[in-house]
Structures are given as C-alpha cells and as structure tokens.
N, CA, C and O of each residue as an XYZ file, in Angstrom:
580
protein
N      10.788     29.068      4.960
C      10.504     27.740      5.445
C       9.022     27.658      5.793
O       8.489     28.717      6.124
N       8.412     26.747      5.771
C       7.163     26.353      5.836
C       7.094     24.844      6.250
O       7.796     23.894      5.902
N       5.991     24.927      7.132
C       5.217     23.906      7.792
C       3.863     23.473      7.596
O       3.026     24.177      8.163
N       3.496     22.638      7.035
C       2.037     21.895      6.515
C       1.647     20.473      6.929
O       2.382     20.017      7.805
N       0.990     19.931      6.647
C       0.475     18.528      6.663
C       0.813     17.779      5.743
O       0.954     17.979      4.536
N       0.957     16.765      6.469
C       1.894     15.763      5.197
C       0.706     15.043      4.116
O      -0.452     14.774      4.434
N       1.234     14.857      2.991
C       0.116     14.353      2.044
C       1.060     13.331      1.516
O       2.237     13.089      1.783
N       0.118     12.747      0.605
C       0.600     11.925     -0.694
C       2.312     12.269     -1.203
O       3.313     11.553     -1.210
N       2.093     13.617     -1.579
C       3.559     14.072     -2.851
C       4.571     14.660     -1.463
O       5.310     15.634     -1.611
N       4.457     13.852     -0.034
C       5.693     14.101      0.623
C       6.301     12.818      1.314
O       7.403     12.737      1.857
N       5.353     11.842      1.175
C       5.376     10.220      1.638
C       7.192      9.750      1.187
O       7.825      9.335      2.157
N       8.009      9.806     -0.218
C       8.704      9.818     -0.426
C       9.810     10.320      0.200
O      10.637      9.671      0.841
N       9.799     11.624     -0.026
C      10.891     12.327      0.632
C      10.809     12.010      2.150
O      11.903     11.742      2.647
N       9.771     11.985      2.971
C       9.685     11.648      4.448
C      10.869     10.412      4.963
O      11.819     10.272      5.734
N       9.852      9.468      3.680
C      10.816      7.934      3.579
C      12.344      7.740      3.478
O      13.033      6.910      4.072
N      12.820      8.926      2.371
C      14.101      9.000      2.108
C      14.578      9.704      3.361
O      15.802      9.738      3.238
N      14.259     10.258      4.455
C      14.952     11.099      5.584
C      14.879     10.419      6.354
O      15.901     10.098      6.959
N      13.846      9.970      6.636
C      13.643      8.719      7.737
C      14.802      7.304      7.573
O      15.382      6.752      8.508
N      14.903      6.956      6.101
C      16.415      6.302      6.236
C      17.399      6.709      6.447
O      18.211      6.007      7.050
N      17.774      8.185      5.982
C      18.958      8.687      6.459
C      19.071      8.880      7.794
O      20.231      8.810      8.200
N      18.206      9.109      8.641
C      18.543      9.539      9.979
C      18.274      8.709     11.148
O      18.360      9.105     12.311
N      17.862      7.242     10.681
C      17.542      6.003     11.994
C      18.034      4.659     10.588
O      17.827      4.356      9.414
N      18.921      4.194     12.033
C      19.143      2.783     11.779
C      17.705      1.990     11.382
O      17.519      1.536     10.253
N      16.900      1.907     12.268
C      16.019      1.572     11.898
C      14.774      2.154     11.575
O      13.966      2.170     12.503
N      14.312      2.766     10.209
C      13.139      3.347      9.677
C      12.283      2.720      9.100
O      12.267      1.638      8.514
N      11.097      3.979      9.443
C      10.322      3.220      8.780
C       9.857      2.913      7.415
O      10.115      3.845      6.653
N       9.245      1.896      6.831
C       8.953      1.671      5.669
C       8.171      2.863      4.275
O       7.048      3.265      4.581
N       8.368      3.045      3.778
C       7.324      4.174      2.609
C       6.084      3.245      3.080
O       5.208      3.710      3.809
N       6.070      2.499      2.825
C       4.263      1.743      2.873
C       3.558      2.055      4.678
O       2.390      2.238      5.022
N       4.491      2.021      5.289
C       4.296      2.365      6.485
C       3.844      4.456      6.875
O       3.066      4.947      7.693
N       4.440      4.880      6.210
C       4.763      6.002      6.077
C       3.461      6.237      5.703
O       2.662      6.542      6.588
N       2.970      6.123      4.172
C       1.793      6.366      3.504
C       1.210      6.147      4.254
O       1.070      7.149      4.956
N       0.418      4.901      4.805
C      -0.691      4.081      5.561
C      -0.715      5.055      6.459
O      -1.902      5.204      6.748
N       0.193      6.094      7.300
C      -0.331      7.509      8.258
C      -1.215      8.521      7.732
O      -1.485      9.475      8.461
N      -1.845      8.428      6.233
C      -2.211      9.363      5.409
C      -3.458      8.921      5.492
O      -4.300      9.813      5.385
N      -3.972      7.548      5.691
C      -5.090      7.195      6.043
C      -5.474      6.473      7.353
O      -6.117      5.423      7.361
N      -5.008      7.149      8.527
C      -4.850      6.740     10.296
C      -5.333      8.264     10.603
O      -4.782      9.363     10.537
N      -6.777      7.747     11.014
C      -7.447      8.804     11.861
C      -6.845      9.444     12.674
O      -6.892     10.665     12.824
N      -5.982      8.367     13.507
C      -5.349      8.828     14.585
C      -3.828      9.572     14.174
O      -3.067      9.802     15.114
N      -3.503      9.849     13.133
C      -2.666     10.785     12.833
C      -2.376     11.419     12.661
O      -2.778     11.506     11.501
N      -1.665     12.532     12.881
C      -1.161     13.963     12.441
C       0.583     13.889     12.016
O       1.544     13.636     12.743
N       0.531     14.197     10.641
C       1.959     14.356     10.429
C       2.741     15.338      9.598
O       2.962     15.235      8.392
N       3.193     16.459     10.528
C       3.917     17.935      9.587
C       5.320     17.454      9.127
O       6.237     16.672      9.379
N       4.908     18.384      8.327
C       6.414     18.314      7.060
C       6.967     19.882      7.302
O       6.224     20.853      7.447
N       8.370     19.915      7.313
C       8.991     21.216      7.041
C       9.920     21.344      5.526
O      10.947     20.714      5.270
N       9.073     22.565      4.447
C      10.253     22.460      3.614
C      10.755     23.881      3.406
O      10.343     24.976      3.788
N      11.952     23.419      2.550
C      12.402     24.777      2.180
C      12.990     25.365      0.358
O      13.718     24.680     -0.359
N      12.615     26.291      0.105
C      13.039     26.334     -1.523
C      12.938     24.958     -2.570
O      13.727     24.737     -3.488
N      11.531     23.930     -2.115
C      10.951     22.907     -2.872
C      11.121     21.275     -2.218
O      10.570     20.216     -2.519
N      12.588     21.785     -0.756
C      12.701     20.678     -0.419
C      12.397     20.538      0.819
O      12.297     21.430      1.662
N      12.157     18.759      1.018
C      11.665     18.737      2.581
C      12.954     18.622      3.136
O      13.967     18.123      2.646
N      12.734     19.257      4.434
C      13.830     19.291      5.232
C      13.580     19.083      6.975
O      14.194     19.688      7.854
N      12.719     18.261      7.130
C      12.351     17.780      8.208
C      10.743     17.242      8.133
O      10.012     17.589      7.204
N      10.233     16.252      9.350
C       8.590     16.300     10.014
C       8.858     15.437     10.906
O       9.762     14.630     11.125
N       7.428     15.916     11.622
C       7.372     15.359     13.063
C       5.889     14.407     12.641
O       4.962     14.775     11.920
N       6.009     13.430     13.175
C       4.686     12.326     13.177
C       4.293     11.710     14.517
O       4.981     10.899     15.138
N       2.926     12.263     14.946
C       2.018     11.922     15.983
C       0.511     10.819     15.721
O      -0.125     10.485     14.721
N       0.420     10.567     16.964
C      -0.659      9.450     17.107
C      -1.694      9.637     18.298
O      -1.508      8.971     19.316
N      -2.425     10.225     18.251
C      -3.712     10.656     19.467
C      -4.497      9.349     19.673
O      -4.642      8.629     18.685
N      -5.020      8.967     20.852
C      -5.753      8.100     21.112
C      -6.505      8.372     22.734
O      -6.006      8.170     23.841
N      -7.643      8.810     22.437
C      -8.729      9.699     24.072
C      -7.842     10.412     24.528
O      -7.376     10.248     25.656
N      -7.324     11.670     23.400
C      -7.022     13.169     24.155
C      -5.206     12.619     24.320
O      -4.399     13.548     24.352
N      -4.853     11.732     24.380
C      -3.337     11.588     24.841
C      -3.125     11.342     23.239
O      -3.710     10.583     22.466
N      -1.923     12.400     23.012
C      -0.894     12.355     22.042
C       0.874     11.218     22.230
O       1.734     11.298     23.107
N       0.816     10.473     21.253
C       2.581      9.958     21.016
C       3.597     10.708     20.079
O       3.061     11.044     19.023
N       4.465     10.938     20.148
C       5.146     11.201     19.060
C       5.760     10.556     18.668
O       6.501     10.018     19.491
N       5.922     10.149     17.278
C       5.951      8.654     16.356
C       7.419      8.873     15.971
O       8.258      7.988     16.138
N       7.702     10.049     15.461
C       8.750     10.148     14.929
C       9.304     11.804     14.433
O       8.469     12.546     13.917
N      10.159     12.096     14.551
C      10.949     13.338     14.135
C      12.244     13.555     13.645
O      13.230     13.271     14.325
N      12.314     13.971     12.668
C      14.042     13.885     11.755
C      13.445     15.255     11.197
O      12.341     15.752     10.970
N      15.489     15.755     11.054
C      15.772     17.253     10.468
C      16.837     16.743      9.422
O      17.618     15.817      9.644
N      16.783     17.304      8.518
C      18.048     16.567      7.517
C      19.062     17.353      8.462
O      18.972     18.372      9.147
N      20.344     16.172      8.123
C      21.885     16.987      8.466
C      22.321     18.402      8.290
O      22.961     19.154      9.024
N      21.705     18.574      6.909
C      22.165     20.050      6.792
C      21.897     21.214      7.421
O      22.648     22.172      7.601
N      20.383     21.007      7.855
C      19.369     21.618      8.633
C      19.559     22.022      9.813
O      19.341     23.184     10.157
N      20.097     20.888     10.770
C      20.207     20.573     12.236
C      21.029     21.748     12.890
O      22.047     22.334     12.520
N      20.238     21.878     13.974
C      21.326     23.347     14.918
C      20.901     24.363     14.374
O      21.725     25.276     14.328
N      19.632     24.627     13.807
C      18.929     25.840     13.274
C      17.808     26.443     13.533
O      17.350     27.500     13.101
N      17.187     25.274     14.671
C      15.774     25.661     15.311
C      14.854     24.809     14.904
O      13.812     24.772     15.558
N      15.008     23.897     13.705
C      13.931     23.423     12.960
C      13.345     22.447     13.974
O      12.115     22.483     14.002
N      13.802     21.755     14.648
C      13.419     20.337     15.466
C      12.319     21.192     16.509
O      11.140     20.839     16.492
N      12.762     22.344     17.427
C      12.186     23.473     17.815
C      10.228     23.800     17.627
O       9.165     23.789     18.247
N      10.911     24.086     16.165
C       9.856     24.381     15.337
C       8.656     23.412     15.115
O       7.438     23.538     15.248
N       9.547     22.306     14.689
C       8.677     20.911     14.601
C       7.836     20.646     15.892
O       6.608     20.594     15.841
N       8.461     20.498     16.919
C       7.721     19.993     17.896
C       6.748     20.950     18.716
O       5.906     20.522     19.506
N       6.991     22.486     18.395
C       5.979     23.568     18.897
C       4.750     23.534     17.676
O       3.586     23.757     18.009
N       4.985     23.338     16.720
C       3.866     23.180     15.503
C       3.053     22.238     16.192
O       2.035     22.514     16.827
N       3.743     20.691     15.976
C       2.873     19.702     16.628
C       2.067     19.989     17.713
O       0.858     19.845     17.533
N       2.602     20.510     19.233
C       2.206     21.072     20.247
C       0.805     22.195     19.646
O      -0.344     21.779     19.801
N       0.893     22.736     19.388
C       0.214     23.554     19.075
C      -1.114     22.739     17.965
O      -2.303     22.885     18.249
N      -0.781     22.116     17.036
C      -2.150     21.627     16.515
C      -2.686     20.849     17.238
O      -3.911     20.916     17.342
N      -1.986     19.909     17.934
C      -2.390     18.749     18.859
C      -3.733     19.271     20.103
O      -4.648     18.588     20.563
N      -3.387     20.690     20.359
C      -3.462     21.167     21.513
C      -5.090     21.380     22.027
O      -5.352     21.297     23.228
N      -6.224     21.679     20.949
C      -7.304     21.761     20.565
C      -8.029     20.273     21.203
O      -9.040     20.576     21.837
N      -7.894     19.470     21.202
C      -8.022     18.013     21.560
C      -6.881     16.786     22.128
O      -7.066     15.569     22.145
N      -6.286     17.159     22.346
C      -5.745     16.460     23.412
C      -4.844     17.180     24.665
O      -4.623     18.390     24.711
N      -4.454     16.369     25.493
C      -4.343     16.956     27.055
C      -2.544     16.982     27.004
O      -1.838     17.741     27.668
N      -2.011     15.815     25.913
C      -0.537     15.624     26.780
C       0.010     15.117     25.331
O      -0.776     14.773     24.448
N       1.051     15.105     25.208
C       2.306     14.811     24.539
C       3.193     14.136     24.844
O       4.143     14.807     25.246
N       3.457     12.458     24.855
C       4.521     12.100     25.361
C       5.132     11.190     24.172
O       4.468     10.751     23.232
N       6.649     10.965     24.401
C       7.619     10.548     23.769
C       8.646      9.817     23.938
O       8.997      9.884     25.116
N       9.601      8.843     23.048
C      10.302      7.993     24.180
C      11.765      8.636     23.106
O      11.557      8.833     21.909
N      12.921      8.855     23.607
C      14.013      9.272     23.674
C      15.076      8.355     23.445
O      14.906      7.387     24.187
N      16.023      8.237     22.798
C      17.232      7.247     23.454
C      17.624      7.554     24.350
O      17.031      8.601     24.609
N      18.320      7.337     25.129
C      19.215      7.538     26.664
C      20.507      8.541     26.730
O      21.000      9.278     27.584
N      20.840      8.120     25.157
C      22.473      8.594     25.376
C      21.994     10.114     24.343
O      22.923     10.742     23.834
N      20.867     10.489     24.163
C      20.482     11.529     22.610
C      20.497     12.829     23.625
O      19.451     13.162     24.181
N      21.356     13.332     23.777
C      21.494     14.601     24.894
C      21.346     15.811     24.047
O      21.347     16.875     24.668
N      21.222     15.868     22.804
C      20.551     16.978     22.492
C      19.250     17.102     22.463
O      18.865     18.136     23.008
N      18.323     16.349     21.974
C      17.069     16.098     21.720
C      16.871     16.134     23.509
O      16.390     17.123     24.061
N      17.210     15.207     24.088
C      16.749     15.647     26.132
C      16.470     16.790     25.942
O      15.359     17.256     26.193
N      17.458     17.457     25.452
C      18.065     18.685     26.286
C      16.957     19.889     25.747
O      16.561     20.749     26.534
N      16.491     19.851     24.276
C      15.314     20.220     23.829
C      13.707     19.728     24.111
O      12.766     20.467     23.822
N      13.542     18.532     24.647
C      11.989     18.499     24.864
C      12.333     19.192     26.377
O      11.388     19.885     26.753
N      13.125     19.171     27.041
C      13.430     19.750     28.091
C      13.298     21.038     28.397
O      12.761     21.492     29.408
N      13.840     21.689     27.428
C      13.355     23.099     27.334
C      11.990     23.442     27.199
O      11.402     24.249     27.921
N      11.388     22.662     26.037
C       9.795     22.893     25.781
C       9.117     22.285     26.974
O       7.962     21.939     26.723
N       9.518     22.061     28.205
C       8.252     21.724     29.214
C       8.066     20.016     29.246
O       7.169     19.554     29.952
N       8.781     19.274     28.606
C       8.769     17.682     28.731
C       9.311     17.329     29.988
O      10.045     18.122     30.577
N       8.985     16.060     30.530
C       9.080     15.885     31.781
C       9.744     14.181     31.885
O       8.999     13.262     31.545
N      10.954     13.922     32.299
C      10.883     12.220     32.205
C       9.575     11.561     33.074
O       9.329     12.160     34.121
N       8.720     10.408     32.758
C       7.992     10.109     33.015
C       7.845      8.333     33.326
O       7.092      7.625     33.995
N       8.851      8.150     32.560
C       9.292      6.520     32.666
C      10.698      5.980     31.911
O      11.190      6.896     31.251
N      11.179      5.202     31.865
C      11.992      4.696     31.362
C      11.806      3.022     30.666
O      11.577      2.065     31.406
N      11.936      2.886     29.265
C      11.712      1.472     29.003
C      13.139      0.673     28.521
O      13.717      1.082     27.514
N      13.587     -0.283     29.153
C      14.594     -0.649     29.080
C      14.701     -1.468     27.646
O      13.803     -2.174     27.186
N      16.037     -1.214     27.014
C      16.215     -2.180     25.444
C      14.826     -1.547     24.880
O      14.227     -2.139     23.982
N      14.562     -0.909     25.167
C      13.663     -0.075     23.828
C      14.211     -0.109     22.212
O      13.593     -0.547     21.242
N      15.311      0.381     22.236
C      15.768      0.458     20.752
C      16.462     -0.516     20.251
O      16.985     -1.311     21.032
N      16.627     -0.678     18.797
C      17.634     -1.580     18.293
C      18.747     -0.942     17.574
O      18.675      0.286     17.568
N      19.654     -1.400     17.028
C      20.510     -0.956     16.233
C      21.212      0.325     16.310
O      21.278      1.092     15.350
N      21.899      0.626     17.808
C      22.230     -0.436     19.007
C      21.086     -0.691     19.759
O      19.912     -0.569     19.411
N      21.566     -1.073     20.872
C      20.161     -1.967     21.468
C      20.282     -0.746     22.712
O      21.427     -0.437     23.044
N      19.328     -0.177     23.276
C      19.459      1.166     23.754
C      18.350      1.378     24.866
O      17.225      1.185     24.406
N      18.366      1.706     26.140
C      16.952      2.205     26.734
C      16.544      3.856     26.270
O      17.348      4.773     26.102
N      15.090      3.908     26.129
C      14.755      5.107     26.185
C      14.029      5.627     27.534
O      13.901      4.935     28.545
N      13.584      6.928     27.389
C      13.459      8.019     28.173
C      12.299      8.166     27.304
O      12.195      8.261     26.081
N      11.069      8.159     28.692
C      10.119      8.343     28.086
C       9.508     10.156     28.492
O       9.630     10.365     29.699
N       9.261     10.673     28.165
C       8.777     11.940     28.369
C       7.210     12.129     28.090
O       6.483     11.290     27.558
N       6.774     13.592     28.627
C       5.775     13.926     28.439
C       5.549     15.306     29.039
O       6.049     15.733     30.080
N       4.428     16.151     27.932
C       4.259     17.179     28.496
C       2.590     17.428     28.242
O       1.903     16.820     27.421
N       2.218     18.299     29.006
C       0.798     19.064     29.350
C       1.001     19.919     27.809
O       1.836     20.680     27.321
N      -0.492     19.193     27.330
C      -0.553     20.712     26.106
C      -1.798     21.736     27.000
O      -2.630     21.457     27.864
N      -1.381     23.142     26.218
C      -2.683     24.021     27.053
C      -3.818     24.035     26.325
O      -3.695     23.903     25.108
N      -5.009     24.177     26.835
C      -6.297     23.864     26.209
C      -6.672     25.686     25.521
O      -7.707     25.908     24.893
C-alpha cells in the first residue's frame, strides 16, 4: 500500500469513492479544481493499481481543515483511515499549527479514531449535514512543529 499526492490520473477514482461513500459528494470538477488550490493538500492511498482511499485538506495562516476522507468498503477496519489521517498530520505539520474537522454526531467510529489520534471536540455546528440532516462535531488537534 502506498500513499502519495493526488494528481490528475487519480481525480476520477477519488470522484468515484467519494460517491460511493457520502450521500452527498463532491463533484469530479470540484475534485480536480483541488489540483490547482494553493491551499490544498490531497493524499491518495492505493493498492495493487487501485485507489483505495484519500484524505483532502485546506490550510489557510498555519490552520489546517480537513475537507474530506473515504476508505473503500472493502478496505475499512484495516488501519487505512489511521494511516490517512497520520500522513496528512504529518505533511501538514511543517507549516501549520492545528488540524481541525467537523464529524457527524452519530459517526462513532471515526469519533472514536480522531480521538485516539489526539483530536479534541472543539465546537459543535448544528444541521451541519444533509442527507440526513445531522449536527456535526467539530474537532481539532495541535500538529507538532
């Protein structure tokens, strides 16, 4: 398995996971347009030719967001999400101070993992999500310099 930077020849497959795994995803044109956003960083995980996960961030004066993260089904319960978000952590870490993220409410595995990595609830935004209509959990953690 391997972890890189997302380019051009992974915009697709990103797109195709990103529908499978949120009601509401985002667009390929949306997707691409991160390939030319300064403010972006976005890893891909594949394996034996295929992608099988990435995590997508957004820096703006040293504070990091995390945009988005999906593991294909098959994948999941294997460390990869793990993986994803210590990669990110770790490139992010050089220039910016913090990492924060917003959660669904009811997603008790994913809690239960930025939780482990040192995330902290930090706010809550109510009806954050759609499809269902959902509050999130906003988190955040200290990267080390």
């Amino acid at each position: 398995m391997t972890i890189e930077r997302m380019n051009e020849t992974h915009v697709a497959a990103v797109a195709a996971l990103e529908k499978r795994c949120f009601a509401d995803p985002w667009s390929l044109s949306s997707i691409a347009s991160e390939l030319n956003n300064p403010l972006a960083l976005w890893l891909v995980a594949g394996e034996d030719g295929d992608l099988i996960g990435y995590i997508g961030s957004q820096s703006v004066m040293g504070e990091s967001d995390m945009m988005n993260v999906a593991v294909h089904p098959d994948h999941r319960r294997k460390g990869l999400g793990e993986m994803l978000v210590l990669a990110l952590c770790e490139a992010l870490s050089g220039e910016n101070t913090s990492l924060a993220l917003e959660v669904r409410s009811s997603n008790a595995p994913a809690i239960s993992l930025y939780e482990k990595l040192g995330f902290v609830q930090v706010g809550l935004r109510r009806n954050y999500y759609r499809n269902p209509k959902e509050d999130a959990l906003i988190l955040r953690k200290e990267l080390a310099k």
